[in-house]
PDB file of C-alpha atoms in Angstrom:
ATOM      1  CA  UNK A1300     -42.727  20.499   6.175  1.00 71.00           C
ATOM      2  CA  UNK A1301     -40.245  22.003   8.647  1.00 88.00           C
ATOM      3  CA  UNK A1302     -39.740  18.547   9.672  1.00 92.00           C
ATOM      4  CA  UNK A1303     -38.630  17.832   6.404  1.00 94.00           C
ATOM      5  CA  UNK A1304     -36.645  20.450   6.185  1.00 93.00           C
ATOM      6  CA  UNK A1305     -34.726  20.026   9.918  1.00 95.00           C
ATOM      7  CA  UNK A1306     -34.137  15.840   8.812  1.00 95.00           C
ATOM      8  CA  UNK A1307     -31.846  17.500   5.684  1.00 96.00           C
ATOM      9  CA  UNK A1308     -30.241  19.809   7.416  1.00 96.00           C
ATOM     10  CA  UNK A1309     -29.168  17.065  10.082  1.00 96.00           C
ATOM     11  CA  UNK A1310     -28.669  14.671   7.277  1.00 97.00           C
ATOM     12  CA  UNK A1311     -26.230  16.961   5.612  1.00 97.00           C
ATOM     13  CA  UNK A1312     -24.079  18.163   8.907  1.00 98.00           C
ATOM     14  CA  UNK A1313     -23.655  14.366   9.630  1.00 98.00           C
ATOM     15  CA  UNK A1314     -22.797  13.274   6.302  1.00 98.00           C
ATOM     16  CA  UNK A1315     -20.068  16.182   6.186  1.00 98.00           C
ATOM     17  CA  UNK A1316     -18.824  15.227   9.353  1.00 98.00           C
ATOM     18  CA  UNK A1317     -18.424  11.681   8.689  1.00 98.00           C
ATOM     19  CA  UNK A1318     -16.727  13.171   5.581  1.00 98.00           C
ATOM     20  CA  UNK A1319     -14.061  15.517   7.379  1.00 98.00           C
ATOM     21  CA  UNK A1320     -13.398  12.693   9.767  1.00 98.00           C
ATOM     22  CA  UNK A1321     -12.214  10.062   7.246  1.00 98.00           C
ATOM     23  CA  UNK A1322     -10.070  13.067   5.358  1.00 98.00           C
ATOM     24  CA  UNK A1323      -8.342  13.948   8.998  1.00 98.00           C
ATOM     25  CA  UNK A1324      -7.957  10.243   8.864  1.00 98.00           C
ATOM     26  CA  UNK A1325      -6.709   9.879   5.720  1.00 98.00           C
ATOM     27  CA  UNK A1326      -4.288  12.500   5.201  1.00 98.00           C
ATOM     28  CA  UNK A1327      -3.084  11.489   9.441  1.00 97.00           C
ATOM     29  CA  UNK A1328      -2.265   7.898   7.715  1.00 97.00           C
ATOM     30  CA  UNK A1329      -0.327   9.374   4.636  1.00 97.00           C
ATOM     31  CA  UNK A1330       1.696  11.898   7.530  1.00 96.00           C
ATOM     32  CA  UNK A1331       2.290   9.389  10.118  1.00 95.00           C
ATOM     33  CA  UNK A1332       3.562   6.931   7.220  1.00 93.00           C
ATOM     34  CA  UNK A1333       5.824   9.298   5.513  1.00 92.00           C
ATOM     35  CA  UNK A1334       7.509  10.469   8.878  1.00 93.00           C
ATOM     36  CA  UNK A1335       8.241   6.538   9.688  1.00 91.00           C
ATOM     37  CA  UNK A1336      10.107   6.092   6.377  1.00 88.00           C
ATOM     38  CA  UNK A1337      11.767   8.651   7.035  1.00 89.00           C
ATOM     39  CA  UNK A1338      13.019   7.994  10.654  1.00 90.00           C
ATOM     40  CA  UNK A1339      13.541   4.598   9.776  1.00 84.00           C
ATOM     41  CA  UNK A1340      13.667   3.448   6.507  1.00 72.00           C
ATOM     42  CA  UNK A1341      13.218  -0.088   5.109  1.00 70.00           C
ATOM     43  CA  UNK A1342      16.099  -2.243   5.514  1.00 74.00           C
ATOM     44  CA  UNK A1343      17.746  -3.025   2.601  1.00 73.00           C
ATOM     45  CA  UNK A1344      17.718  -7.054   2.873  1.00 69.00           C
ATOM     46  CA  UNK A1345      20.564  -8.766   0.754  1.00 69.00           C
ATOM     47  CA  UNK A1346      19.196 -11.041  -1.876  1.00 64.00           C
ATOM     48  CA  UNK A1347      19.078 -14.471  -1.366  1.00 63.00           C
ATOM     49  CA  UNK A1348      20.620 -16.949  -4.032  1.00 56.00           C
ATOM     50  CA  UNK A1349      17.070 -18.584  -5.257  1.00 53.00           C
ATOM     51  CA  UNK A1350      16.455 -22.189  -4.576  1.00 54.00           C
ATOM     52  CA  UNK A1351      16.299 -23.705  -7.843  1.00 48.00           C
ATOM     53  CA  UNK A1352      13.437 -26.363  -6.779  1.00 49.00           C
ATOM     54  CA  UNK A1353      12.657 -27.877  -9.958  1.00 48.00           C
ATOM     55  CA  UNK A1354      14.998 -28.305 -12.784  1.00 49.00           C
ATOM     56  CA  UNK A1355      15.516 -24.679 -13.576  1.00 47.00           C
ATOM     57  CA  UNK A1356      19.048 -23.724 -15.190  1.00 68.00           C
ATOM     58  CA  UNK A1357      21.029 -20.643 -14.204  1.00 77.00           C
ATOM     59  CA  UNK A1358      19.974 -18.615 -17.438  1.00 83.00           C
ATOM     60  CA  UNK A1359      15.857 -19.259 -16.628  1.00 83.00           C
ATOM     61  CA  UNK A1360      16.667 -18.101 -13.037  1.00 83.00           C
ATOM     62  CA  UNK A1361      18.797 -14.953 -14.295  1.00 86.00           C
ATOM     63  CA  UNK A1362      15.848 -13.929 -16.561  1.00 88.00           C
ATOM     64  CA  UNK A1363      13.072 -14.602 -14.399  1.00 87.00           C
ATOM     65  CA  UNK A1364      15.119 -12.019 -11.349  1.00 87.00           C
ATOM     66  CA  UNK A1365      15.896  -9.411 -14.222  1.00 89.00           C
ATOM     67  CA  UNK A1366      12.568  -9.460 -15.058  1.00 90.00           C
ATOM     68  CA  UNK A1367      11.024  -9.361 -11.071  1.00 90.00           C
ATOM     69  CA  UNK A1368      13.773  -6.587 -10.484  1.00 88.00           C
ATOM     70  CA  UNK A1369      12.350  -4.993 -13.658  1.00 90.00           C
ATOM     71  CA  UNK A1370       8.553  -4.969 -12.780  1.00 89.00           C
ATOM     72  CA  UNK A1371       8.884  -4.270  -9.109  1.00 89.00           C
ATOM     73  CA  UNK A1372      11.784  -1.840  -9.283  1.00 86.00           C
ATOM     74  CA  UNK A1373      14.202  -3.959  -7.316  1.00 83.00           C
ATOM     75  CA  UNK A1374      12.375  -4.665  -4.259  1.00 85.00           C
ATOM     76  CA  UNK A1375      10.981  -7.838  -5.405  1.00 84.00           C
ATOM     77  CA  UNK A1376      12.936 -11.028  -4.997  1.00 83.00           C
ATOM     78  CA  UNK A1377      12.243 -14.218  -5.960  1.00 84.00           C
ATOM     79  CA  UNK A1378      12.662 -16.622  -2.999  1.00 84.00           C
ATOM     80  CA  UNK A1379      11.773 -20.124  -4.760  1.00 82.00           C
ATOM     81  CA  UNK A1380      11.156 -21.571  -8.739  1.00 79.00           C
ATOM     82  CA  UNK A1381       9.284 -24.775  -9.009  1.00 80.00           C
ATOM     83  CA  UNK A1382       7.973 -26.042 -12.122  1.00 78.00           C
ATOM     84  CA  UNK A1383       4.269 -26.232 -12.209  1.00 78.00           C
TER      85      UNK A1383
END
């Protein structure tokens, strides 16, 4: 039984290791990410005029980049419009 016993125990200190090491991981990721941004931030790219590849008028393109700008916060940008 004590062999039992000793396989838990070992079970349980690896499992808890395994478990600190992917939070040291984790948490490393979410530091090392946010001091990036903040020494250099994302470069604010000017938006390109969209390449109207199908027949697309100017009101269909000014809806559909309202609507991206809307639903992505204004870091989406549409790049091309093609007709399916």
């Amino acid at each position: 039984m004590s062999n039992l016993g000793f396989g838990l125990q070992l079970m349980l200190i690896g499992m808890l290791t395994v478990f600190v090491i992917l939070l040291i991981v984790i948490f490393g990721s979410r530091l090392l990410i946010a001091v990036i941004n903040r020494i250099a931030p994302a470069e604010q790219a000017p938006a390109k005029a969209s390449s109207g590849g199908a027949s697309a008028g100017s009101d269909v393109d000014a809806v559909l980049r309202e609507a991206v700008a809307a639903l992505t916060g204004g870091r989406g940008h549409i790049v091309k419009v093609t007709k399916l």
